[in-house]
PDB file of C-alpha atoms in Angstrom:
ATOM      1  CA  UNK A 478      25.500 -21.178   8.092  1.00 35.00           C
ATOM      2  CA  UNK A 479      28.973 -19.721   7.323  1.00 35.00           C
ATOM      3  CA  UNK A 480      30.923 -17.787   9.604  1.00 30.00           C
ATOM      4  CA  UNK A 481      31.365 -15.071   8.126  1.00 32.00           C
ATOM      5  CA  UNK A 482      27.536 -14.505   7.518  1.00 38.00           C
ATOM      6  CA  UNK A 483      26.561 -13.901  10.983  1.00 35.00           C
ATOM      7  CA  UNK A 484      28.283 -13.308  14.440  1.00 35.00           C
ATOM      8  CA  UNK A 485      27.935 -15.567  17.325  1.00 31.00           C
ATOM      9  CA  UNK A 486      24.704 -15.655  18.046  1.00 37.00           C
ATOM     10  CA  UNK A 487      25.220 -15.326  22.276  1.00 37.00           C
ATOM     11  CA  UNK A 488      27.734 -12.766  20.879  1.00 33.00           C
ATOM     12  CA  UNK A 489      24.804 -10.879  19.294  1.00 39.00           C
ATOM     13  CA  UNK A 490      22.655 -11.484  21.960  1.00 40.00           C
ATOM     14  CA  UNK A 491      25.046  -9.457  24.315  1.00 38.00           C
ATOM     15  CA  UNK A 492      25.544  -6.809  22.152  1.00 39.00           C
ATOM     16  CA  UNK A 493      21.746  -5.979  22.058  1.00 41.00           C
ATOM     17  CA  UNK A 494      21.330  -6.268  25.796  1.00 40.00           C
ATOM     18  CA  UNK A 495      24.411  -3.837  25.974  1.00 37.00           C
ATOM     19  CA  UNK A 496      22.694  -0.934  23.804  1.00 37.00           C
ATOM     20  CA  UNK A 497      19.126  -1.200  24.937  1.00 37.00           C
ATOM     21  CA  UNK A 498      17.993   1.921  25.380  1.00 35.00           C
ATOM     22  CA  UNK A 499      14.650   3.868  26.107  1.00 36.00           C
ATOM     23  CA  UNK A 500      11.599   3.272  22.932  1.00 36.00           C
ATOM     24  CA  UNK A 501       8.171   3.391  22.647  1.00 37.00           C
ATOM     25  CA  UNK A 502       5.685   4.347  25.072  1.00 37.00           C
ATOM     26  CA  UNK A 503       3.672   2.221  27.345  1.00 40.00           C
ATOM     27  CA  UNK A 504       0.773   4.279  27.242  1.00 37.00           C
ATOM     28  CA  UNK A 505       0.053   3.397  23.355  1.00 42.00           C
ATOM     29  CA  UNK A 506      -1.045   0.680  21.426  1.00 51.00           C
ATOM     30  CA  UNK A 507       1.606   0.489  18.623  1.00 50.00           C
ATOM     31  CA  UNK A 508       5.139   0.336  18.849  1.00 51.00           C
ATOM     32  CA  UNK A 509       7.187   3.390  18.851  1.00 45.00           C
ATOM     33  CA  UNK A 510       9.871   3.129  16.698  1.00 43.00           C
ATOM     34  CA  UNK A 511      13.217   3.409  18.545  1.00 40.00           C
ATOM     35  CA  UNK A 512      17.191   2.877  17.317  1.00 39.00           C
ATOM     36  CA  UNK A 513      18.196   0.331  15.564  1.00 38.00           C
ATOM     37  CA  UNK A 514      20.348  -2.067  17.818  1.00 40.00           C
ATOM     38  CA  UNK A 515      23.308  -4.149  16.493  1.00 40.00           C
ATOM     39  CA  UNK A 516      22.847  -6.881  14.137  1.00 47.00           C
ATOM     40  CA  UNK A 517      21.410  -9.900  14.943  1.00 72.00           C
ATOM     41  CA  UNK A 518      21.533 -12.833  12.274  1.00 81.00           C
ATOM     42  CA  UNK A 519      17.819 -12.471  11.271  1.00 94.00           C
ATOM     43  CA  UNK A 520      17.978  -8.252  11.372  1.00 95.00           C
ATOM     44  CA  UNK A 521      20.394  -8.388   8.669  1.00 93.00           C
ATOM     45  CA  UNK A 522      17.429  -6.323   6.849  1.00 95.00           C
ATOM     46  CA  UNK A 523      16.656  -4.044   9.833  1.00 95.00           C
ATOM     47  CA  UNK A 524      14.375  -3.713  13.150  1.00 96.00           C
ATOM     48  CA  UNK A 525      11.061  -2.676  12.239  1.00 97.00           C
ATOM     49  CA  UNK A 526      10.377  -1.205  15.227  1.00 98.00           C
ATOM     50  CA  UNK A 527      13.420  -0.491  16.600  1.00 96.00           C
ATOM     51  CA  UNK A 528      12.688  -2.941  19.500  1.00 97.00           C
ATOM     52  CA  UNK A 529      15.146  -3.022  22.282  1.00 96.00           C
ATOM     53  CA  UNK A 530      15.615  -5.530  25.211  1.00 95.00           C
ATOM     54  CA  UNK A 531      14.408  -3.182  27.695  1.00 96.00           C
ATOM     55  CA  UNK A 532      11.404  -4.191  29.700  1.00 97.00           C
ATOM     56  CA  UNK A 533      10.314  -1.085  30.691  1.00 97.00           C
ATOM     57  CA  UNK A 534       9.103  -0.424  27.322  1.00 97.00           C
ATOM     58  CA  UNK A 535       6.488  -3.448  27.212  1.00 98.00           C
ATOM     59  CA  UNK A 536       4.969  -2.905  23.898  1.00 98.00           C
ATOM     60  CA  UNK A 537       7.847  -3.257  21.844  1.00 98.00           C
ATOM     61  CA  UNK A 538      10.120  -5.566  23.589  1.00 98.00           C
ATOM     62  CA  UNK A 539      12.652  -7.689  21.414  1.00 97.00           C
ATOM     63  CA  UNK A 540      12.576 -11.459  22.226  1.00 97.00           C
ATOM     64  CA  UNK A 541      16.016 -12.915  20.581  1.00 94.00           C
ATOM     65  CA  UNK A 542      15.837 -16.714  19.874  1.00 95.00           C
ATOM     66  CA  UNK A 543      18.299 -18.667  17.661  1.00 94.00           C
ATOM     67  CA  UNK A 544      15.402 -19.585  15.099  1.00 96.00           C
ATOM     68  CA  UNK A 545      13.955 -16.135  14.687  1.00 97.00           C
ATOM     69  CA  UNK A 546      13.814 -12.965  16.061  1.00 97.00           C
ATOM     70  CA  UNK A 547      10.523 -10.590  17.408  1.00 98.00           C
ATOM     71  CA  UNK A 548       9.198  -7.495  18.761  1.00 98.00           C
ATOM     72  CA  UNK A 549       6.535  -8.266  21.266  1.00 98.00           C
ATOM     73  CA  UNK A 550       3.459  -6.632  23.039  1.00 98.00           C
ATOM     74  CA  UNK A 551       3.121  -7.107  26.554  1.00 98.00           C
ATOM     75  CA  UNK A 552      -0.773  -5.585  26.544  1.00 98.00           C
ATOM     76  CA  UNK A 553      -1.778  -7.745  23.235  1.00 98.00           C
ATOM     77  CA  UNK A 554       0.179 -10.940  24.328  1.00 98.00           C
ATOM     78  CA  UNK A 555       1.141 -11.368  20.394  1.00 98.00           C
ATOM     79  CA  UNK A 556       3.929 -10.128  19.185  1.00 98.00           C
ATOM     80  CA  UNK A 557       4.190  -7.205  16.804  1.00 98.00           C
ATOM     81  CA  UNK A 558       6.506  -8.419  13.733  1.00 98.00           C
ATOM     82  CA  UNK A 559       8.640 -11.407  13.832  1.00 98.00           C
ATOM     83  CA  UNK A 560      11.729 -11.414  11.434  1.00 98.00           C
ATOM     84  CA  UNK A 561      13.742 -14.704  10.332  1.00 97.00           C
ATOM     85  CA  UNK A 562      16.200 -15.731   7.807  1.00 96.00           C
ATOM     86  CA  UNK A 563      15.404 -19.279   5.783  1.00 97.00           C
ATOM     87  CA  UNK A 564      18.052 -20.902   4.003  1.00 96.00           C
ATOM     88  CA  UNK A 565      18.660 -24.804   2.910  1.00 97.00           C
ATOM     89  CA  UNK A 566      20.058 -25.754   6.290  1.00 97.00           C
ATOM     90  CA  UNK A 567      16.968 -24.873   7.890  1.00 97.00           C
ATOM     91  CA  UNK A 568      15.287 -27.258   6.372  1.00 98.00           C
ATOM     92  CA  UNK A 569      15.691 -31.118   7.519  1.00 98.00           C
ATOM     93  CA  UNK A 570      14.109 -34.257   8.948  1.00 98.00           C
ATOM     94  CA  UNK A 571      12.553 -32.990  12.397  1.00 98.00           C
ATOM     95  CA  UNK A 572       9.071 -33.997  13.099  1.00 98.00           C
ATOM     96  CA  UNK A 573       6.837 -30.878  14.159  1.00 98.00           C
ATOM     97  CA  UNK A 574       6.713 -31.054  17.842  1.00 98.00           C
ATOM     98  CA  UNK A 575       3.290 -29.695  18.536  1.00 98.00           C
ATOM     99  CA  UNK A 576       4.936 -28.702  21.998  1.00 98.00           C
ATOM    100  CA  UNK A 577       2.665 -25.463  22.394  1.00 98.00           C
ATOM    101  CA  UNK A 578       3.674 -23.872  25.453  1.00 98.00           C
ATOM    102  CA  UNK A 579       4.693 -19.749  27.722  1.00 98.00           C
ATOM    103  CA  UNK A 580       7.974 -18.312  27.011  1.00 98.00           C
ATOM    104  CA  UNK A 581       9.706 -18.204  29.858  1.00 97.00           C
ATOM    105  CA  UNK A 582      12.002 -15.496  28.698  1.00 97.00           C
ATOM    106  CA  UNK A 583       9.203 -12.858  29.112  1.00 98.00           C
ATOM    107  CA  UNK A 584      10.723 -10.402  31.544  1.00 98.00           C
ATOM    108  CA  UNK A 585       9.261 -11.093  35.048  1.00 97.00           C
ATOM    109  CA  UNK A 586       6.060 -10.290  36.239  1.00 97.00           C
ATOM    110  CA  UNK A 587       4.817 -10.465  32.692  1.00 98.00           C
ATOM    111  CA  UNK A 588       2.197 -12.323  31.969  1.00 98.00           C
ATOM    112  CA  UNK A 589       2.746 -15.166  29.794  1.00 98.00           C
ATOM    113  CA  UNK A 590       0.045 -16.516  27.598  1.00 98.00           C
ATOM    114  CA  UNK A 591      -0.356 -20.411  27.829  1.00 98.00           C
ATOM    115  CA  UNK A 592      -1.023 -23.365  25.619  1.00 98.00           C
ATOM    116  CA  UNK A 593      -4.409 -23.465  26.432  1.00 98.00           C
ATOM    117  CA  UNK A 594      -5.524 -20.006  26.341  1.00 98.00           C
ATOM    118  CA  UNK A 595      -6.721 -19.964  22.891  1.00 98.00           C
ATOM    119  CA  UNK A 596      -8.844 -22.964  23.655  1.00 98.00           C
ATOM    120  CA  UNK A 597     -12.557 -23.086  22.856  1.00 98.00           C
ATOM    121  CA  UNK A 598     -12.198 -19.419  21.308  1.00 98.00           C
ATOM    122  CA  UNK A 599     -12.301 -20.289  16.844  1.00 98.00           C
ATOM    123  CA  UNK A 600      -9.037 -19.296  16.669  1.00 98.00           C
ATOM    124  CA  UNK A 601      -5.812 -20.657  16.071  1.00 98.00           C
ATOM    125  CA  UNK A 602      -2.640 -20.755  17.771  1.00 98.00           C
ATOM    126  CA  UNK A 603      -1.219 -19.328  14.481  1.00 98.00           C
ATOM    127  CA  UNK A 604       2.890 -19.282  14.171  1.00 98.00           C
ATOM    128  CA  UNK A 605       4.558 -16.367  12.890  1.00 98.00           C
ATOM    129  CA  UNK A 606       7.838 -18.139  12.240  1.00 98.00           C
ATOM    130  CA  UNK A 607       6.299 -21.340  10.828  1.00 98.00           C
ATOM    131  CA  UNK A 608       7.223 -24.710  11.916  1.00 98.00           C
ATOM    132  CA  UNK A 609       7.757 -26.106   8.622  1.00 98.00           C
ATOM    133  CA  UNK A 610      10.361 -23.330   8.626  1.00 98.00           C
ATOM    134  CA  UNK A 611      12.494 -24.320  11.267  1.00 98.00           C
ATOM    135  CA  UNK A 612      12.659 -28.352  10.531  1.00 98.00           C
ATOM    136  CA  UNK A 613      16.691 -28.939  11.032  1.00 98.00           C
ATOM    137  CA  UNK A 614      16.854 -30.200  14.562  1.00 98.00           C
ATOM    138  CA  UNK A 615      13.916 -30.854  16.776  1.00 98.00           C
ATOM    139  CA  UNK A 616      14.859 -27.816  19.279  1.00 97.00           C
ATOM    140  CA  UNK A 617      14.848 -25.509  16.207  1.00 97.00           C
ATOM    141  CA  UNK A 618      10.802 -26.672  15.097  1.00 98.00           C
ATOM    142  CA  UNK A 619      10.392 -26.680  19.415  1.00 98.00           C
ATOM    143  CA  UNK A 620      11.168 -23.503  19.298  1.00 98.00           C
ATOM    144  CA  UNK A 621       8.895 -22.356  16.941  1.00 98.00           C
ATOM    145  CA  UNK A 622       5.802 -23.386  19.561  1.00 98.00           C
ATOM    146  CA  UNK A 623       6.037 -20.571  21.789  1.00 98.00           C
ATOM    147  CA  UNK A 624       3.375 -18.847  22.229  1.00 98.00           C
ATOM    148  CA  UNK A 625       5.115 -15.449  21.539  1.00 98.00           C
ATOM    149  CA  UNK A 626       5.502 -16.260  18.709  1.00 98.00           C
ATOM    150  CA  UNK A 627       1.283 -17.054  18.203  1.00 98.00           C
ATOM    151  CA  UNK A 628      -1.204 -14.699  16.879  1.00 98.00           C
ATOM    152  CA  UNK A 629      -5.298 -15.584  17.089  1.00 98.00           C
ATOM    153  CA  UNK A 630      -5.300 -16.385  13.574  1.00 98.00           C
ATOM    154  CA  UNK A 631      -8.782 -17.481  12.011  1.00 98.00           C
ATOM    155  CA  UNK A 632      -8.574 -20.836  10.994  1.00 98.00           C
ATOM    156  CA  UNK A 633      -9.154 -21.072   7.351  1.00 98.00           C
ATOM    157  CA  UNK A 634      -6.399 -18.318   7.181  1.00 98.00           C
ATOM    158  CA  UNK A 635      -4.120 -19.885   9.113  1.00 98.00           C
ATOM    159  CA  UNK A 636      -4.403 -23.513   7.429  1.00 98.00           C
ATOM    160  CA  UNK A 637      -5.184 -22.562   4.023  1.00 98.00           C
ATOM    161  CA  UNK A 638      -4.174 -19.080   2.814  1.00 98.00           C
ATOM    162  CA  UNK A 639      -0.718 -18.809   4.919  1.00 98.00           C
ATOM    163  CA  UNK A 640      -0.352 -22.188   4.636  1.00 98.00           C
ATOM    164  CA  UNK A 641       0.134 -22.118   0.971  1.00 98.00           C
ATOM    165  CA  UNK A 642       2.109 -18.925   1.389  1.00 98.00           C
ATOM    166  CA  UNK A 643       4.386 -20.437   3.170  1.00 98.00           C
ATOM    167  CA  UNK A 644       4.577 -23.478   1.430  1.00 98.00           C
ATOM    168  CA  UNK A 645       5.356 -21.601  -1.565  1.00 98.00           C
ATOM    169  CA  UNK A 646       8.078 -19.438   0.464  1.00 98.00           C
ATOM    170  CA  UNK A 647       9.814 -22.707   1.069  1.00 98.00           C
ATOM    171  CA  UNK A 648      10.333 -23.844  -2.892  1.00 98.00           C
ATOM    172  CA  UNK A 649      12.453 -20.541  -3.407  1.00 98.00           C
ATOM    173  CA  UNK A 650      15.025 -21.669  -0.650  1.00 98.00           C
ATOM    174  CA  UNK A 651      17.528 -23.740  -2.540  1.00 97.00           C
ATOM    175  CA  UNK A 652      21.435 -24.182  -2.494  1.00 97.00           C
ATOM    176  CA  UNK A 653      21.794 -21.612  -4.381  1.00 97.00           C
ATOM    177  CA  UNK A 654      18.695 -19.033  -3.043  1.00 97.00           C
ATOM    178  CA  UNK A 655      17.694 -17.683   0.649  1.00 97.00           C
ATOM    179  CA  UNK A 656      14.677 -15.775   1.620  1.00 97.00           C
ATOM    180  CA  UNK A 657      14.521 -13.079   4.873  1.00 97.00           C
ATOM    181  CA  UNK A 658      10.785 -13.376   5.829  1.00 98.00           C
ATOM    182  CA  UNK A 659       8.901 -10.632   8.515  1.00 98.00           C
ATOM    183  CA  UNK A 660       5.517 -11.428   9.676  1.00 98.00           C
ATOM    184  CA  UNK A 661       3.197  -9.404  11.694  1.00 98.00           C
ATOM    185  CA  UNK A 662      -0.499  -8.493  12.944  1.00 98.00           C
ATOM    186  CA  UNK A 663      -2.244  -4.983  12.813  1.00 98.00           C
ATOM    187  CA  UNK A 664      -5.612  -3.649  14.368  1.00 98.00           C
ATOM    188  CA  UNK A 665      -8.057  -5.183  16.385  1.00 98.00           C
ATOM    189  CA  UNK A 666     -11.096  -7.500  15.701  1.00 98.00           C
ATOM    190  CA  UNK A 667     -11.365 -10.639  13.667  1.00 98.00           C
ATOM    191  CA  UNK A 668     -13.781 -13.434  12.687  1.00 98.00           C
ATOM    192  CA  UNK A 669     -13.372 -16.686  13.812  1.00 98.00           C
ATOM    193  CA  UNK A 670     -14.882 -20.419  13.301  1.00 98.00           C
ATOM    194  CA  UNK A 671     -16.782 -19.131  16.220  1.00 98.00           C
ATOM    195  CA  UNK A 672     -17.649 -15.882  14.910  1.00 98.00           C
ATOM    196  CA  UNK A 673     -16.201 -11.920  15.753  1.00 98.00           C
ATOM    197  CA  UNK A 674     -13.934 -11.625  18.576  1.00 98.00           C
ATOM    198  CA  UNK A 675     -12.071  -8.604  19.690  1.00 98.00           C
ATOM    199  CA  UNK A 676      -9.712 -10.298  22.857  1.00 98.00           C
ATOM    200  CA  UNK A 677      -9.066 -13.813  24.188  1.00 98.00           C
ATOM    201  CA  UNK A 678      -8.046 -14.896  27.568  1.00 98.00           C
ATOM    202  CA  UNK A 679     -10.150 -12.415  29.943  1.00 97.00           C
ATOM    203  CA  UNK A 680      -8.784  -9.302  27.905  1.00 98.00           C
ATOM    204  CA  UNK A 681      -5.255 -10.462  27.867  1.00 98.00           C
ATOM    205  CA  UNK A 682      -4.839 -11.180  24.320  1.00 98.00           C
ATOM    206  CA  UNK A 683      -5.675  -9.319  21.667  1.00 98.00           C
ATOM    207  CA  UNK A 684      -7.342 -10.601  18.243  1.00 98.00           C
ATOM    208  CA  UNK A 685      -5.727  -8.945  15.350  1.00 98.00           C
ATOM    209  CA  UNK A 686      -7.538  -7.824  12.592  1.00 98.00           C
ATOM    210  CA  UNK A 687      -5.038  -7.768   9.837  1.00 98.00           C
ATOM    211  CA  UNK A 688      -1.604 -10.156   9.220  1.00 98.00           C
ATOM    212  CA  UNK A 689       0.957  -9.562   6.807  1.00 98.00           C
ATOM    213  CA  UNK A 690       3.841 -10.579   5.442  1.00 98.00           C
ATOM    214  CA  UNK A 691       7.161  -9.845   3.667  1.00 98.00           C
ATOM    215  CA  UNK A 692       9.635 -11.734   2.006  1.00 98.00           C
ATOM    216  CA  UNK A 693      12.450 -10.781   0.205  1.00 98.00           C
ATOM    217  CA  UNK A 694      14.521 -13.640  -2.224  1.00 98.00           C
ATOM    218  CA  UNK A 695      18.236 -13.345  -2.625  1.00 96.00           C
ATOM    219  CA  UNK A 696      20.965 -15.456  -3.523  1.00 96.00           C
ATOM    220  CA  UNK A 697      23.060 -17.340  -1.394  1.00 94.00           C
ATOM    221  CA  UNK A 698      26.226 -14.923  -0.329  1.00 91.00           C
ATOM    222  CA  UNK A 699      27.025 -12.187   2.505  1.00 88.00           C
ATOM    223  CA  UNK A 700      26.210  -8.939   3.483  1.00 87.00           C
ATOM    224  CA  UNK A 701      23.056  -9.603   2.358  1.00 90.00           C
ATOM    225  CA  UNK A 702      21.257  -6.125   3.170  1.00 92.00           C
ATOM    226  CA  UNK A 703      23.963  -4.347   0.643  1.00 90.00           C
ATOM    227  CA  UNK A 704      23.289  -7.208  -1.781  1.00 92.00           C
ATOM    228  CA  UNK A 705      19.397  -6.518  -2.674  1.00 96.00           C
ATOM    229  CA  UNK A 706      18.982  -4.366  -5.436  1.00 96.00           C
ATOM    230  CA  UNK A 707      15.677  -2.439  -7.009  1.00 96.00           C
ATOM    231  CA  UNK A 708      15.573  -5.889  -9.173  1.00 96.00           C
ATOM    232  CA  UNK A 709      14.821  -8.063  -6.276  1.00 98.00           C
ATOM    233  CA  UNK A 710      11.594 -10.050  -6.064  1.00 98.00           C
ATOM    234  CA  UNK A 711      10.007  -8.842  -2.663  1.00 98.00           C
ATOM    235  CA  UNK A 712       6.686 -10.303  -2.068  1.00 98.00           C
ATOM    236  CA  UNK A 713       4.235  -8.237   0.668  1.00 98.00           C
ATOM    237  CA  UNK A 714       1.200 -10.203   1.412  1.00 98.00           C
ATOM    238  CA  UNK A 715      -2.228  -8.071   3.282  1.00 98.00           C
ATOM    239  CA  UNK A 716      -4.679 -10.412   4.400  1.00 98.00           C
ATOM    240  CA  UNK A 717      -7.732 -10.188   6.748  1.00 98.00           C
ATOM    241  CA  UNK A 718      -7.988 -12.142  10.024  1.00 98.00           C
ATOM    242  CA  UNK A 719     -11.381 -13.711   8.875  1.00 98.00           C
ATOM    243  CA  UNK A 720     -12.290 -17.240   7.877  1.00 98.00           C
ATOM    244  CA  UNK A 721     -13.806 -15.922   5.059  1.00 98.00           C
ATOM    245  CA  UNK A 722     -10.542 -15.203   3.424  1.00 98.00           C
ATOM    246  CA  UNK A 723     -10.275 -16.933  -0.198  1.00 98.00           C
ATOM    247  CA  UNK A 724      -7.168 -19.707  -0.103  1.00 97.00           C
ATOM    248  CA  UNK A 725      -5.354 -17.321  -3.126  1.00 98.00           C
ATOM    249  CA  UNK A 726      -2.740 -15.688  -0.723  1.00 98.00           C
ATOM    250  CA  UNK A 727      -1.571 -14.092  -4.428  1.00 98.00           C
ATOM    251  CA  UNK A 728      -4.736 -11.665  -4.371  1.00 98.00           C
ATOM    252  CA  UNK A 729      -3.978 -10.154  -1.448  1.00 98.00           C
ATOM    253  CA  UNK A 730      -0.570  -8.583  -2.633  1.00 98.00           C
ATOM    254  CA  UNK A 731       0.264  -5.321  -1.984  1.00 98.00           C
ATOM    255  CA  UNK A 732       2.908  -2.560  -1.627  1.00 98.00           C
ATOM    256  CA  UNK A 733       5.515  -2.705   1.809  1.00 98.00           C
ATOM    257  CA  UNK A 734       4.808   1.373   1.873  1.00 98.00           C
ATOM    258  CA  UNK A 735       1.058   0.211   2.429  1.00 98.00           C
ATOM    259  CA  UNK A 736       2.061  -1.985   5.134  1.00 98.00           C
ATOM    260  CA  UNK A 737       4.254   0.263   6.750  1.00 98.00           C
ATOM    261  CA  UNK A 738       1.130   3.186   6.299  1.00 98.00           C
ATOM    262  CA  UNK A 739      -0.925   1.020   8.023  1.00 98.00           C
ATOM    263  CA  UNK A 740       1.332   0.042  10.720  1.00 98.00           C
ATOM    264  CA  UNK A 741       3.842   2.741  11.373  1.00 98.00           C
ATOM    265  CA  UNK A 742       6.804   0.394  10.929  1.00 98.00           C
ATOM    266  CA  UNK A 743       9.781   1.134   9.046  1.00 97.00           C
ATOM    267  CA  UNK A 744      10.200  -2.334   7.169  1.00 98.00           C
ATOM    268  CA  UNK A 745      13.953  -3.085   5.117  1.00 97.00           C
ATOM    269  CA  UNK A 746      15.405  -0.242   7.200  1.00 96.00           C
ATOM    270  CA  UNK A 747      18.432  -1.938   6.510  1.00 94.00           C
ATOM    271  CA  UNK A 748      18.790  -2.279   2.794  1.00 95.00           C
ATOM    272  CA  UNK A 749      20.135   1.307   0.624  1.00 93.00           C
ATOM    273  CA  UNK A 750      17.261   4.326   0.897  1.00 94.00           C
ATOM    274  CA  UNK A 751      17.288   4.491  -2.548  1.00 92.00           C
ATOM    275  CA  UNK A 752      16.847   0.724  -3.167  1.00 96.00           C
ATOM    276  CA  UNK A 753      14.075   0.530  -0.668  1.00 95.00           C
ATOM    277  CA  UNK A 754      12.407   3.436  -2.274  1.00 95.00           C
ATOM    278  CA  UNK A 755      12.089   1.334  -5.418  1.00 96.00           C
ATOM    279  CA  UNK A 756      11.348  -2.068  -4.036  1.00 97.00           C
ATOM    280  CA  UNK A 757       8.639  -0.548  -1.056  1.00 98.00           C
ATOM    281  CA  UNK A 758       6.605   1.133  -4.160  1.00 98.00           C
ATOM    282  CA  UNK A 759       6.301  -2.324  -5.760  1.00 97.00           C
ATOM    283  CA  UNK A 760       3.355  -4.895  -5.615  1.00 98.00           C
ATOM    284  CA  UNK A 761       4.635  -8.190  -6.755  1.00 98.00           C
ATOM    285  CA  UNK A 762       3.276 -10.037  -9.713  1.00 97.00           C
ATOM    286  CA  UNK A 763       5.590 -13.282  -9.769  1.00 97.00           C
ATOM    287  CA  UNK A 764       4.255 -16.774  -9.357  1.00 97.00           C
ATOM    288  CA  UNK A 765       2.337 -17.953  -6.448  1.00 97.00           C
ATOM    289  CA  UNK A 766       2.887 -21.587  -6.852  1.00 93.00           C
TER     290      UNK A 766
END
């Protein structure tokens, strides 16, 4: 990753904690959209939410890890989006280290959903940031096992439609093309291998009942926000949290103004207004494979 890409990542770290100020509102179930804080090196399209590292504001609370970055939920125990950048370096030899386990770095007193509290429920410990995503050292793929970054994700959704998605995501990422990917979940209520289930863990953990996704393809260079144009290929996937779902991620295509309608985020904040006036109208038609 070149220098002059990103700043030092304990650098950016700092700067966030340094400008956290008051968002969102406990007494709500979606995240209140806040300021956006300084750059980190995977909110070089924007903060969603406008999460801020202020734990008084528990249901949009921005988790900062070197492999990716997230707004996350207290009351849900999932976080709301999760935002990465994917380039060729990211990609190596590291087995997946199946090392499911409670982020630590949840503010204290939180509770902090475990390894096993998905267990027995039909659902999967689905990644936002995937691990095939995050493959260049064996701390980077570790790192993609916490469970804030885990949604209840049906199975045949997780292992077949966002599978493929993802699989797919990872064939544009060459050494000459980069993607910026944000994930999240939406609503409440989905179907499992063990049928319709609203929460998991006594309550604590909320079963979404939507999950999307956005990805936006660029070529390799810097100040990538100013770089994306009304001609670039941004793919917004809509899919719901059922194991019905068909194993065609392309079908479920839509607009990023009809995920941001259904969500209340304010997605590419980052990139021009009048770009992301074009490019949020969109629905994708490209190849899915």
């Amino acid at each position: 990753m070149p220098f002059s890409r990103f700043p030092f990542r304990r650098l950016a770290a700092l700067a966030l904690l340094s400008l956290a100020t008051s968002c969102g509102s406990d007494s709500t179930d979606d995240p209140t959209p806040g300021p956006v804080l300084a750059e980190s090196q995977h909110l070089a399209l924007g903060n969603p939410s406008g999460a801020t590292v202020d734990p008084s504001k528990p249901t949009n609370y921005l988790l900062l890890k070197n492999q990716y970055t997230l707004s996350y939920h207290r009351d849900r125990g999932t976080p709301n989006w999760v935002s990465w950048h994917l380039e060729q370096a990211d990609l190596g030899p590291a087995d997946r280290q199946d090392d499911f386990r409670a982020d630590a770095s949840l503010p204290s007193g939180w509770y902090q959903v475990q390894s096993s509290s998905y267990s027995g429920s039909g659902f999967d410990r689905g990644h936002n940031c995937p691990s095939a995503a995050r493959t260049a050292t064996e701390a980077d793929n570790s790192a993609t096992f916490l469970m804030s970054n885990m949604i209840p994700q049906a199975p045949n959704n997780n292992q077949r439609t966002w599978n493929n998605m993802e699989a797919y995501t990872r064939t544009l990422v060459s050494a000459t093309q980069e993607v910026y990917v944000i994930m999240g979940s939406y609503g409440k209520g989905g179907v499992g291998s063990n049928g319709p289930a609203s929460t998991l863990d006594n309550g604590r953990i909320t079963v979404p009942a939507r999950i999307w996704k956005v990805v936006v393809v660029l070529p390799v260079g810097n100040d990538d926000a100013r770089r994306v144009s009304s001609s670039t290929r941004v793919i917004a996937v809509d899919t719901p949290n059922e194991n019905s779902v068909s194993s065609s991620w392309g079908q479920y295509r839509v607009s990023v103004d009809a995920i941001e309608a259904a969500t209340g985020l304010d997605l590419l904040s980052g990139v021009p207004t009048s770009v992301q006036a074009t490019l949020e109208a969109k629905v994708d038609n490209g190849p899915t494979q």
